[in-house]
Coordinates of C-alpha atoms (C1' of nucleotides) in Angstrom, one line a residue:
Chain A
M1006 CA 113.4 117.2 100.9
S1007 CA 111.6 117.6 104.2
I1008 CA 110.6 115.1 106.9
N1009 CA 107.5 115.4 109.0
S1010 CA 108.5 113.6 112.2
N1011 CA 105.0 114.1 113.7
S1012 CA 103.3 112.2 110.9
H1013 CA 102.2 108.7 111.6
V1014 CA 103.9 107.6 108.5
P1015 CA 107.4 106.3 109.6
I1016 CA 110.3 108.5 108.8
F1017 CA 112.1 105.8 106.9
R1018 CA 109.0 105.4 104.7
Q1019 CA 108.8 109.1 104.0
I1020 CA 112.4 109.1 102.9
A1021 CA 111.9 106.1 100.7
E1022 CA 108.9 107.8 99.1
H1023 CA 110.9 111.0 98.5
I1024 CA 113.6 109.1 96.7
R1025 CA 111.1 107.0 94.8
T1026 CA 109.5 110.2 93.6
G1027 CA 112.9 111.6 92.7
I1028 CA 113.7 108.6 90.6
S1029 CA 110.3 108.7 89.0
A1030 CA 110.7 112.4 88.2
G1031 CA 114.2 111.8 86.7
I1032 CA 116.1 113.7 89.4
Y1033 CA 118.2 110.6 90.0
Q1034 CA 119.4 109.0 86.8
P1035 CA 120.0 105.3 86.3
D1036 CA 123.5 104.2 87.5
E1037 CA 123.9 107.5 89.3
M1038 CA 125.0 107.2 92.9
L1039 CA 122.6 108.2 95.6
P1040 CA 123.7 110.3 98.6
S1041 CA 125.6 108.2 101.0
L1042 CA 123.9 107.0 104.2
R1043 CA 125.9 109.3 106.4
A1044 CA 125.6 112.3 104.1
L1045 CA 121.8 112.0 103.8
A1046 CA 121.6 111.3 107.6
L1047 CA 123.4 114.6 108.2
E1048 CA 121.3 116.5 105.7
L1049 CA 117.9 115.3 107.1
V1050 CA 119.1 115.2 110.7
V1051 CA 118.1 111.6 111.3
N1052 CA 120.0 108.6 112.4
P1053 CA 121.9 106.8 109.6
N1054 CA 120.1 103.6 110.6
T1055 CA 116.9 105.2 109.5
I1056 CA 118.3 106.1 106.1
Q1057 CA 119.6 102.6 105.8
R1058 CA 116.1 101.3 106.4
A1059 CA 114.7 103.5 103.6
Y1060 CA 117.4 102.4 101.2
E1061 CA 116.7 98.8 102.2
E1062 CA 113.1 99.2 101.2
L1063 CA 114.1 100.7 97.8
E1064 CA 116.6 97.9 97.2
R1065 CA 113.9 95.3 97.9
E1066 CA 111.7 97.0 95.4
G1067 CA 114.5 96.8 92.8
L1068 CA 114.8 100.5 92.5
V1069 CA 118.4 100.7 93.6
Y1070 CA 121.3 98.4 94.0
S1071 CA 124.1 98.6 96.5
R1072 CA 127.8 98.0 96.2
R1073 CA 129.5 97.7 99.5
G1074 CA 132.4 100.1 99.7
L1075 CA 131.1 102.1 96.8
G1076 CA 127.6 103.3 97.4
L1077 CA 124.0 103.0 96.3
F1078 CA 123.0 103.3 92.7
V1079 CA 119.8 103.8 90.8
A1080 CA 118.8 100.6 88.9
R1081 CA 118.3 100.7 85.2
Q1082 CA 114.6 99.6 85.3
A1083 CA 114.0 101.9 88.2
V1084 CA 112.1 104.6 86.4
R1085 CA 109.4 102.2 85.3
S1086 CA 109.1 100.5 88.7
A1087 CA 109.1 103.8 90.5
R1088 CA 106.3 105.1 88.4
S1089 CA 104.1 102.0 88.8
Q1090 CA 104.9 102.0 92.5
S1091 CA 103.9 105.6 92.9
Q1092 CA 100.7 105.0 91.0
D1093 CA 99.9 102.1 93.3
D1094 CA 100.2 104.4 96.3
V1095 CA 97.9 106.9 94.7
E1096 CA 95.3 104.3 93.9
K1097 CA 95.5 103.1 97.5
A1098 CA 94.9 106.5 98.9
F1099 CA 91.9 107.1 96.5
A1100 CA 90.5 103.7 97.3
D1101 CA 90.7 104.5 101.0
G1102 CA 88.8 107.7 100.5
I1103 CA 86.2 106.1 98.4
R1104 CA 85.7 103.4 101.0
L1105 CA 85.2 106.0 103.7
A1106 CA 82.8 108.0 101.6
R1107 CA 80.7 105.0 100.7
S1108 CA 80.5 103.8 104.3
A1109 CA 79.2 107.3 105.1
G1110 CA 76.5 106.8 102.5
L1111 CA 77.7 109.2 99.9
P1112 CA 76.5 108.5 96.4
D1113 CA 79.1 108.2 93.6
D1114 CA 78.2 111.6 92.2
E1115 CA 78.8 113.2 95.5
I1116 CA 82.1 111.4 95.9
R1117 CA 83.2 112.6 92.5
H1118 CA 82.2 116.1 93.4
V1119 CA 84.3 116.0 96.6
F1120 CA 87.2 114.7 94.6
S1121 CA 87.0 117.5 92.0
K1122 CA 86.9 120.0 94.8
S1123 CA 90.1 118.5 96.3
L1124 CA 91.8 118.5 92.9
A1125 CA 90.9 122.1 92.3
R1126 CA 92.4 123.3 95.5
K1127 CA 96.0 123.3 94.3
M1128 CA 99.2 123.1 96.3
D1129 CA 97.9 124.0 99.7
K1130 CA 100.5 122.3 102.0
T1131 CA 98.1 119.6 103.3
G1132 CA 100.8 118.1 105.5
G1133 CA 100.7 114.5 106.7
K1134 CA 97.9 113.0 108.8
S1135 CA 99.7 114.2 111.9
Chain B
M345 CA 78.8 95.7 112.6
S346 CA 81.9 93.7 111.7
I347 CA 85.6 94.0 112.6
N348 CA 88.4 93.2 110.2
S349 CA 91.2 92.3 112.6
N350 CA 93.6 91.7 109.8
S351 CA 93.4 95.2 108.5
H352 CA 96.2 97.5 109.5
V353 CA 93.6 100.0 110.5
P354 CA 93.4 99.8 114.4
I355 CA 90.4 98.0 115.7
F356 CA 89.4 100.9 117.9
R357 CA 89.3 103.2 114.9
Q358 CA 87.2 100.8 112.9
I359 CA 84.7 100.7 115.7
A360 CA 84.6 104.5 116.0
E361 CA 84.1 104.8 112.3
H362 CA 81.3 102.3 112.4
I363 CA 79.5 104.2 115.1
R364 CA 80.2 107.5 113.4
T365 CA 78.6 106.1 110.2
G366 CA 75.7 104.8 112.2
I367 CA 75.0 108.2 113.7
S368 CA 75.4 109.8 110.3
A369 CA 72.9 107.4 108.8
G370 CA 70.4 107.9 111.6
I371 CA 70.7 104.4 113.0
Y372 CA 71.6 106.0 116.4
Q373 CA 69.3 108.9 117.2
P374 CA 70.2 111.9 119.4
D375 CA 70.0 111.2 123.1
E376 CA 69.8 107.5 122.4
M377 CA 72.1 105.4 124.5
L378 CA 74.9 103.5 122.9
P379 CA 75.7 99.9 123.7
S380 CA 77.6 99.5 127.0
L381 CA 81.3 98.9 126.9
R382 CA 80.9 95.3 128.1
A383 CA 78.0 94.5 125.8
L384 CA 79.8 95.8 122.7
A385 CA 83.0 94.1 123.8
L386 CA 81.2 90.8 124.1
E387 CA 79.4 91.2 120.8
L388 CA 82.5 92.1 118.8
V389 CA 84.8 89.8 120.8
V390 CA 87.3 92.5 121.5
N391 CA 89.0 93.8 124.6
P392 CA 86.8 96.2 126.5
N393 CA 89.8 98.6 126.6
T394 CA 89.5 98.8 122.8
I395 CA 85.8 99.8 123.0
Q396 CA 86.7 102.3 125.6
R397 CA 89.3 103.9 123.3
A398 CA 86.8 104.1 120.4
Y399 CA 84.3 105.8 122.7
E400 CA 86.9 108.2 123.9
E401 CA 87.6 109.2 120.3
L402 CA 83.9 109.8 119.7
E403 CA 83.6 111.8 122.9
R404 CA 86.6 113.9 121.9
E405 CA 84.9 114.7 118.6
G406 CA 81.8 115.8 120.5
L407 CA 79.6 113.1 118.9
V408 CA 78.7 111.5 122.2
Y409 CA 78.5 112.5 125.8
S410 CA 78.7 110.3 128.8
R411 CA 76.5 110.4 131.9
R412 CA 78.3 108.9 134.8
G413 CA 76.6 105.7 135.9
L414 CA 74.2 105.7 133.0
G415 CA 76.1 105.3 129.8
L416 CA 77.0 107.0 126.6
F417 CA 74.5 109.1 124.6
V418 CA 74.5 110.5 121.1
A419 CA 74.9 114.2 121.2
R420 CA 72.2 116.5 119.7
Q421 CA 74.5 118.1 117.1
A422 CA 76.0 114.7 116.4
V423 CA 74.5 114.1 113.0
R424 CA 75.9 117.3 111.5
S425 CA 79.3 116.7 113.1
A426 CA 79.4 113.1 112.0
R427 CA 78.7 114.0 108.5
S428 CA 81.3 116.8 108.3
Q429 CA 83.8 114.6 110.1
S430 CA 83.3 111.8 107.6
Q431 CA 83.6 114.3 104.7
D432 CA 86.8 115.7 106.2
D433 CA 88.3 112.2 106.3
V434 CA 87.4 111.6 102.7
E435 CA 88.9 114.9 101.6
K436 CA 92.0 114.2 103.5
A437 CA 92.5 110.8 101.8
F438 CA 91.9 112.4 98.4
A439 CA 94.2 115.3 99.1
D440 CA 96.9 112.8 100.1
G441 CA 96.5 110.8 96.9
I442 CA 96.6 114.0 94.9
R443 CA 99.7 115.2 96.6
L444 CA 101.4 111.9 95.9
A445 CA 100.3 111.9 92.3
R446 CA 101.5 115.4 91.7
S447 CA 104.9 114.9 93.3
A448 CA 105.3 111.9 90.9
G449 CA 104.7 114.3 88.1
L450 CA 101.3 113.1 87.0
P451 CA 99.2 115.7 85.2
D452 CA 95.7 116.5 86.5
D453 CA 94.1 114.7 83.7
E454 CA 95.9 111.6 84.5
I455 CA 95.1 111.9 88.2
R456 CA 91.4 112.2 87.4
H457 CA 91.7 109.2 85.2
V458 CA 93.3 107.1 88.0
F459 CA 90.5 108.3 90.3
S460 CA 87.7 107.3 88.0
K461 CA 89.3 103.9 87.6
S462 CA 89.3 103.5 91.4
L463 CA 85.7 104.6 91.7
A464 CA 84.6 102.2 89.0
R465 CA 86.1 99.3 90.8
K466 CA 83.2 98.7 93.2
M467 CA 83.5 97.2 96.6
D468 CA 85.8 94.4 95.8
K469 CA 87.2 93.4 99.1
T470 CA 88.6 96.8 99.9
G471 CA 89.1 95.7 103.5
G472 CA 92.6 94.4 102.7
K473 CA 95.6 95.4 104.9
S474 CA 95.4 99.0 103.9
Chain C
M309 CA 117.5 76.6 118.0
S310 CA 121.1 77.8 118.0
I311 CA 122.8 80.9 116.6
N312 CA 126.3 80.9 115.2
S313 CA 127.4 84.5 115.7
N314 CA 130.7 83.8 114.0
S315 CA 129.1 82.9 110.7
H316 CA 129.1 85.5 107.9
V317 CA 125.4 84.9 107.6
P318 CA 123.7 87.6 109.5
I319 CA 122.1 86.6 112.8
F320 CA 118.7 87.9 111.8
R321 CA 118.8 85.8 108.6
Q322 CA 119.8 82.7 110.6
I323 CA 116.8 83.2 112.8
A324 CA 114.5 83.8 109.9
E325 CA 115.8 80.6 108.3
H326 CA 115.2 78.6 111.5
I327 CA 111.6 79.7 111.7
R328 CA 111.0 79.2 108.0
T329 CA 112.3 75.7 108.5
G330 CA 110.0 75.3 111.6
I331 CA 107.0 76.3 109.6
S332 CA 108.0 74.1 106.7
A333 CA 108.3 71.2 109.1
G334 CA 105.0 71.8 110.8
I335 CA 106.5 72.8 114.2
Y336 CA 104.5 76.1 113.9
Q337 CA 101.0 75.6 112.8
P338 CA 98.9 78.1 110.8
D339 CA 97.4 80.9 112.9
E340 CA 99.5 79.8 115.8
M341 CA 101.3 82.6 117.6
L342 CA 105.1 82.7 117.3
P343 CA 107.3 83.5 120.3
S344 CA 107.1 87.2 121.1
L345 CA 110.0 89.5 120.2
R346 CA 111.2 89.8 123.7
A347 CA 110.7 86.2 124.6
L348 CA 112.8 85.0 121.7
A349 CA 115.4 87.7 122.3
L350 CA 115.9 86.4 125.8
E351 CA 116.0 82.8 124.7
L352 CA 118.6 83.4 121.9
V353 CA 120.4 86.1 123.9
V354 CA 120.2 88.6 121.1
N355 CA 118.8 92.1 120.9
P356 CA 115.0 92.3 120.3
N357 CA 115.7 94.5 117.3
T358 CA 117.5 91.6 115.7
I359 CA 114.5 89.3 116.2
Q360 CA 112.3 92.1 114.8
R361 CA 114.4 92.1 111.6
A362 CA 114.0 88.4 111.2
Y363 CA 110.3 88.6 111.7
E364 CA 110.1 91.5 109.3
E365 CA 111.7 89.4 106.6
L366 CA 109.3 86.6 107.2
E367 CA 106.4 89.0 107.1
R368 CA 107.6 90.3 103.8
E369 CA 107.7 86.8 102.4
G370 CA 104.1 86.3 103.5
L371 CA 105.0 83.5 105.9
V372 CA 103.7 85.4 109.0
Y373 CA 101.4 88.3 109.7
S374 CA 101.6 90.6 112.7
R375 CA 98.9 92.1 114.8
R376 CA 100.1 94.9 116.9
G377 CA 99.3 94.4 120.5
L378 CA 98.7 90.7 119.9
G379 CA 101.7 89.1 118.4
L380 CA 102.9 87.4 115.3
F381 CA 101.0 84.6 113.6
V382 CA 101.8 81.9 111.0
A383 CA 100.0 82.7 107.8
R384 CA 97.7 80.1 106.3
Q385 CA 99.5 79.7 103.0
A386 CA 102.8 79.7 104.9
V387 CA 103.6 76.0 104.6
R388 CA 103.7 76.0 100.9
S389 CA 105.6 79.3 100.7
A390 CA 108.1 78.1 103.3
R391 CA 108.8 74.9 101.4
S392 CA 109.4 76.6 98.1
Q393 CA 111.5 79.2 99.8
S394 CA 113.6 76.5 101.4
Q395 CA 114.0 74.7 98.2
D396 CA 115.2 77.9 96.5
D397 CA 117.9 78.2 99.1
V398 CA 119.0 74.7 98.6
E399 CA 119.1 75.1 94.8
K400 CA 121.1 78.3 95.3
A401 CA 123.7 76.5 97.4
F402 CA 124.0 73.7 94.9
A403 CA 124.3 76.1 92.0
D404 CA 127.1 77.8 93.8
G405 CA 129.0 74.6 94.4
I406 CA 128.5 73.6 90.8
R407 CA 129.7 76.9 89.5
L408 CA 132.8 76.6 91.7
A409 CA 133.4 73.0 90.6
R410 CA 133.1 73.9 86.9
S411 CA 135.4 76.8 87.1
A412 CA 138.0 74.5 88.7
G413 CA 137.6 72.3 85.6
L414 CA 135.8 69.3 87.1
P415 CA 133.7 67.3 84.7
D416 CA 130.1 66.7 85.6
D417 CA 130.7 63.1 86.5
E418 CA 133.3 64.1 89.0
I419 CA 131.0 66.8 90.4
R420 CA 128.2 64.3 90.8
H421 CA 130.7 62.0 92.6
V422 CA 131.7 64.8 95.1
F423 CA 128.1 65.5 95.7
S424 CA 127.2 61.9 96.5
K425 CA 130.1 61.7 98.9
S426 CA 128.7 64.8 100.7
L427 CA 125.3 63.3 100.8
A428 CA 126.6 60.1 102.2
R429 CA 128.4 61.8 105.0
K430 CA 125.4 62.3 107.3
M431 CA 124.7 64.8 110.0
D432 CA 128.3 65.9 110.8
K433 CA 127.7 69.3 112.2
T434 CA 129.2 71.2 109.3
G435 CA 128.8 74.6 110.9
G436 CA 128.5 77.8 109.0
K437 CA 131.1 79.3 106.6
S438 CA 132.7 80.9 109.6
Chain D
M1183 CA 139.5 87.1 83.5
S1184 CA 136.3 89.0 84.1
I1185 CA 134.9 90.5 87.2
N1186 CA 131.2 90.7 88.0
S1187 CA 130.9 93.8 90.1
N1188 CA 127.2 93.3 90.6
S1189 CA 127.6 89.9 92.3
H1190 CA 127.4 89.9 96.1
V1191 CA 130.6 87.9 96.1
P1192 CA 133.3 90.3 97.0
I1193 CA 135.5 91.3 94.1
F1194 CA 138.7 90.4 95.9
R1195 CA 137.3 86.9 96.4
Q1196 CA 136.4 86.6 92.7
I1197 CA 139.9 87.5 91.8
A1198 CA 141.4 85.1 94.2
E1199 CA 139.2 82.4 92.9
H1200 CA 140.1 83.2 89.3
I1201 CA 143.8 82.9 90.0
R1202 CA 143.3 79.7 92.1
T1203 CA 141.5 78.3 89.1
G1204 CA 144.3 79.4 86.8
I1205 CA 146.9 77.7 89.0
S1206 CA 144.8 74.6 89.2
A1207 CA 144.4 74.5 85.4
G1208 CA 148.1 75.0 84.8
I1209 CA 147.8 78.5 83.3
Y1210 CA 150.2 79.7 85.9
Q1211 CA 153.2 77.4 86.4
P1212 CA 155.1 76.9 89.6
D1213 CA 157.7 79.6 90.2
E1214 CA 156.1 81.7 87.5
M1215 CA 155.5 85.3 88.4
L1216 CA 152.0 86.6 88.7
P1217 CA 150.9 90.0 87.3
S1218 CA 151.9 92.9 89.4
L1219 CA 149.4 94.7 91.6
R1220 CA 149.3 97.7 89.4
A1221 CA 149.1 95.8 86.2
L1222 CA 146.3 93.7 87.3
A1223 CA 144.5 96.6 88.8
L1224 CA 144.7 98.5 85.5
E1225 CA 143.6 95.5 83.5
L1226 CA 140.5 94.7 85.7
V1227 CA 139.8 98.3 86.5
V1228 CA 139.6 97.8 90.2
N1229 CA 141.3 99.4 93.2
P1230 CA 144.9 98.1 93.8
N1231 CA 143.9 97.5 97.4
T1232 CA 141.4 95.0 96.2
I1233 CA 144.1 93.1 94.2
Q1234 CA 146.3 93.3 97.3
R1235 CA 143.6 91.6 99.3
A1236 CA 143.2 88.8 96.8
Y1237 CA 146.9 88.2 96.8
E1238 CA 146.9 88.2 100.6
E1239 CA 144.3 85.5 100.6
L1240 CA 146.3 83.4 98.2
E1241 CA 149.5 83.8 100.2
R1242 CA 147.7 82.8 103.4
E1243 CA 146.6 79.6 101.6
G1244 CA 150.2 78.9 100.6
L1245 CA 149.5 79.1 96.9
V1246 CA 151.8 81.9 96.2
Y1247 CA 154.9 83.4 97.9
S1248 CA 156.2 86.9 97.6
R1249 CA 159.8 88.0 97.0
R1250 CA 160.3 91.5 98.2
G1251 CA 161.0 93.8 95.3
L1252 CA 160.4 91.1 92.7
G1253 CA 156.8 90.1 92.8
L1254 CA 154.5 87.2 93.6
F1255 CA 155.3 83.7 92.5
V1256 CA 153.4 80.5 92.3
A1257 CA 154.4 78.1 95.0
R1258 CA 155.7 74.6 94.0
Q1259 CA 153.0 72.7 95.8
A1260 CA 150.4 75.1 94.6
V1261 CA 148.7 72.9 92.1
R1262 CA 147.8 70.3 94.6
S1263 CA 146.7 72.9 97.1
A1264 CA 144.7 74.8 94.7
R1265 CA 142.9 71.7 93.6
S1266 CA 142.1 70.5 97.1
Q1267 CA 141.1 74.0 98.1
S1268 CA 138.7 74.2 95.2
Q1269 CA 137.3 70.8 96.1
D1270 CA 136.9 71.9 99.7
D1271 CA 134.9 74.9 98.6
V1272 CA 132.7 72.8 96.4
E1273 CA 132.1 70.3 99.2
K1274 CA 131.3 73.0 101.6
A1275 CA 128.7 74.5 99.3
F1276 CA 127.1 71.1 98.8
A1277 CA 127.2 70.3 102.5
D1278 CA 125.5 73.6 103.1
G1279 CA 122.7 72.9 100.7
I1280 CA 122.3 69.4 102.0
R1281 CA 122.0 70.7 105.6
L1282 CA 119.3 73.2 104.5
A1283 CA 117.4 70.5 102.6
R1284 CA 117.5 68.1 105.5
S1285 CA 116.4 70.6 108.0
A1286 CA 113.4 71.4 105.8
G1287 CA 112.6 67.7 105.9
L1288 CA 113.5 66.7 102.4
P1289 CA 114.3 63.0 102.0
D1290 CA 117.6 62.1 100.4
D1291 CA 116.0 61.0 97.2
E1292 CA 114.4 64.4 96.8
I1293 CA 117.7 66.2 97.6
R1294 CA 119.4 64.2 94.9
H1295 CA 116.7 65.1 92.5
V1296 CA 117.1 68.8 93.2
F1297 CA 120.8 68.5 92.7
S1298 CA 120.5 66.8 89.4
K1299 CA 118.1 69.5 88.2
S1300 CA 120.7 72.1 89.2
L1301 CA 123.5 70.3 87.4
A1302 CA 121.4 69.9 84.3
R1303 CA 120.8 73.6 84.1
K1304 CA 124.0 74.6 82.4
M1305 CA 125.8 77.8 82.7
D1306 CA 122.8 80.0 82.4
K1307 CA 124.0 83.3 83.8
T1308 CA 124.9 81.9 87.2
G1309 CA 126.8 85.0 88.0
G1310 CA 123.7 86.7 89.4
K1311 CA 123.7 88.4 92.8
S1312 CA 124.4 85.1 94.7
Chain E
dG730 C1' 135.4 106.6 102.4
dT731 C1' 131.2 103.2 101.4
dG732 C1' 127.2 100.0 103.0
dG733 C1' 125.7 96.2 106.6
dT734 C1' 124.9 94.4 111.2
dC735 C1' 124.3 94.5 116.0
dT736 C1' 123.4 96.3 120.7
dA737 C1' 121.4 99.2 124.3
dG738 C1' 117.9 101.7 125.5
dA739 C1' 114.0 104.7 124.7
dC740 C1' 109.2 105.8 123.4
dC741 C1' 104.9 105.0 120.9
dA742 C1' 100.5 102.6 119.4
dC743 C1' 97.6 98.9 120.3
dA744 C1' 94.7 95.2 122.9
Chain F
dG627 C1' 101.6 92.5 127.6
dT628 C1' 102.3 92.8 122.2
dG629 C1' 104.7 94.8 117.8
dG630 C1' 106.9 99.2 115.5
dT631 C1' 110.1 103.0 115.1
dC632 C1' 114.0 105.7 116.3
dT633 C1' 118.5 107.1 118.3
dA634 C1' 123.3 106.6 119.7
dG635 C1' 127.2 104.4 119.1
dA636 C1' 130.0 100.5 118.0
dC637 C1' 132.3 97.2 114.8
dC638 C1' 132.8 94.8 110.5
dA639 C1' 133.6 94.0 105.3
dC640 C1' 134.8 96.2 101.2
dG641 C1' 137.2 99.3 97.7

DNA sequence: GTGGTCTAGACCACA
DNA sequence: GTGGTCTAGACCACG
């Protein structure tokens, strides 16, 4: 898990997304304990408060539940939620691109072409919008 | 030209995008003068500083050049630049969505499907707080 | 507006509740700007971050919307939301009391009696559960 | 006796409440010995420290007294105390709800209505994360 | 040890 | 000036 502290996307949101992805991909199983605030803070070299904020967001989304004195745990229904949440994010990104393309006057065929080109270009470390 | 002050996209960026689009579409011709800071600020009812910032962004991109005491003018090579710039933005948005989708474990077929769905959904108030 | 920093209810939640109440009661009108983070922080003698957290909660609930560089504003549909939110809180408190009463073996008639007694005793500064 | 470890009510407080209820209902008689720390900890599958904390709370309230080396015993005046303590808690919860309702501008009639609604809704999984 | 809240103070993005 | 994020460090409640 890596953090891009130059991105305009807040660190705590990047962390939340990472964990969301992890749950969605089955790396964290339901009722399994997540890394503790302090542990993860040390690992990612960020302030524990920042981790806390990420976990807060996930708890609000119902993906995890916290037990004070014990730790944070993956919720039962988390996998479904995480997946739909991830898909929403994807759709939002696509919608944004489509909006941009349209306002630049590109016809739908052209837009589809650009997309296919992007999809073909696999795994090329596209970084954040720094 | 309209500004959505509820969007989370900064106003100065919305303005810059509008002008970029205008250049790309031929509404503003090379060596034509752009509206003055004050004029545009009055028209859009925004702070002149905000217009200034938008113009700075365009100047940095080489789309416009300023003549002290005269105003801002569309650069000769602007049309090409504007188009490639727009396309870059589009590609970046798509690449971002694809990255998200892949890290959530979606296969390419599924990604393409999600995209098609987004593309089909035409112009339905996409200006929301993106 | 007063804060009880001895209560077990977090300060930021107390503040959020106060403002929620204010919106519900019409003290803050739709599209009106709320006190700025720093202004309210000075007034209540708490850290701006704490105010920020309260405002964040309200924004999540859809009661207010923020415009960076401008301020926070009351949402249009806020009055309805605030009222239903307040009512939820009330119901939760009552449900809690009823649960306690039942586990102590009080019959419903008796519970109703205790409640009426509480309701009769007006405005007696009952403070938080310090 | 059952513990809801998902509730936001601390476990030690749940235990204390259970015992208080038991005393109030006559399940534990004056001068009768309560289960030992270890026994109860094993039965409820919680940390002995947590039981200890619950017992401390009861001792502070004067409901039980400890005899070094022997165990904890129900105090003579415990039944009365437990009942009044329970009733206090109930009243406090009600007062809290009433305060909230009033500050939101609900008239007393409406408050009474909300309460009746809560009272009617019987025992439907009220153990949620209160 | 765990999570939760708060303060102080800094820096950024935006209008 | 506004809101938003982050760090450092403290203290509390809980198990």
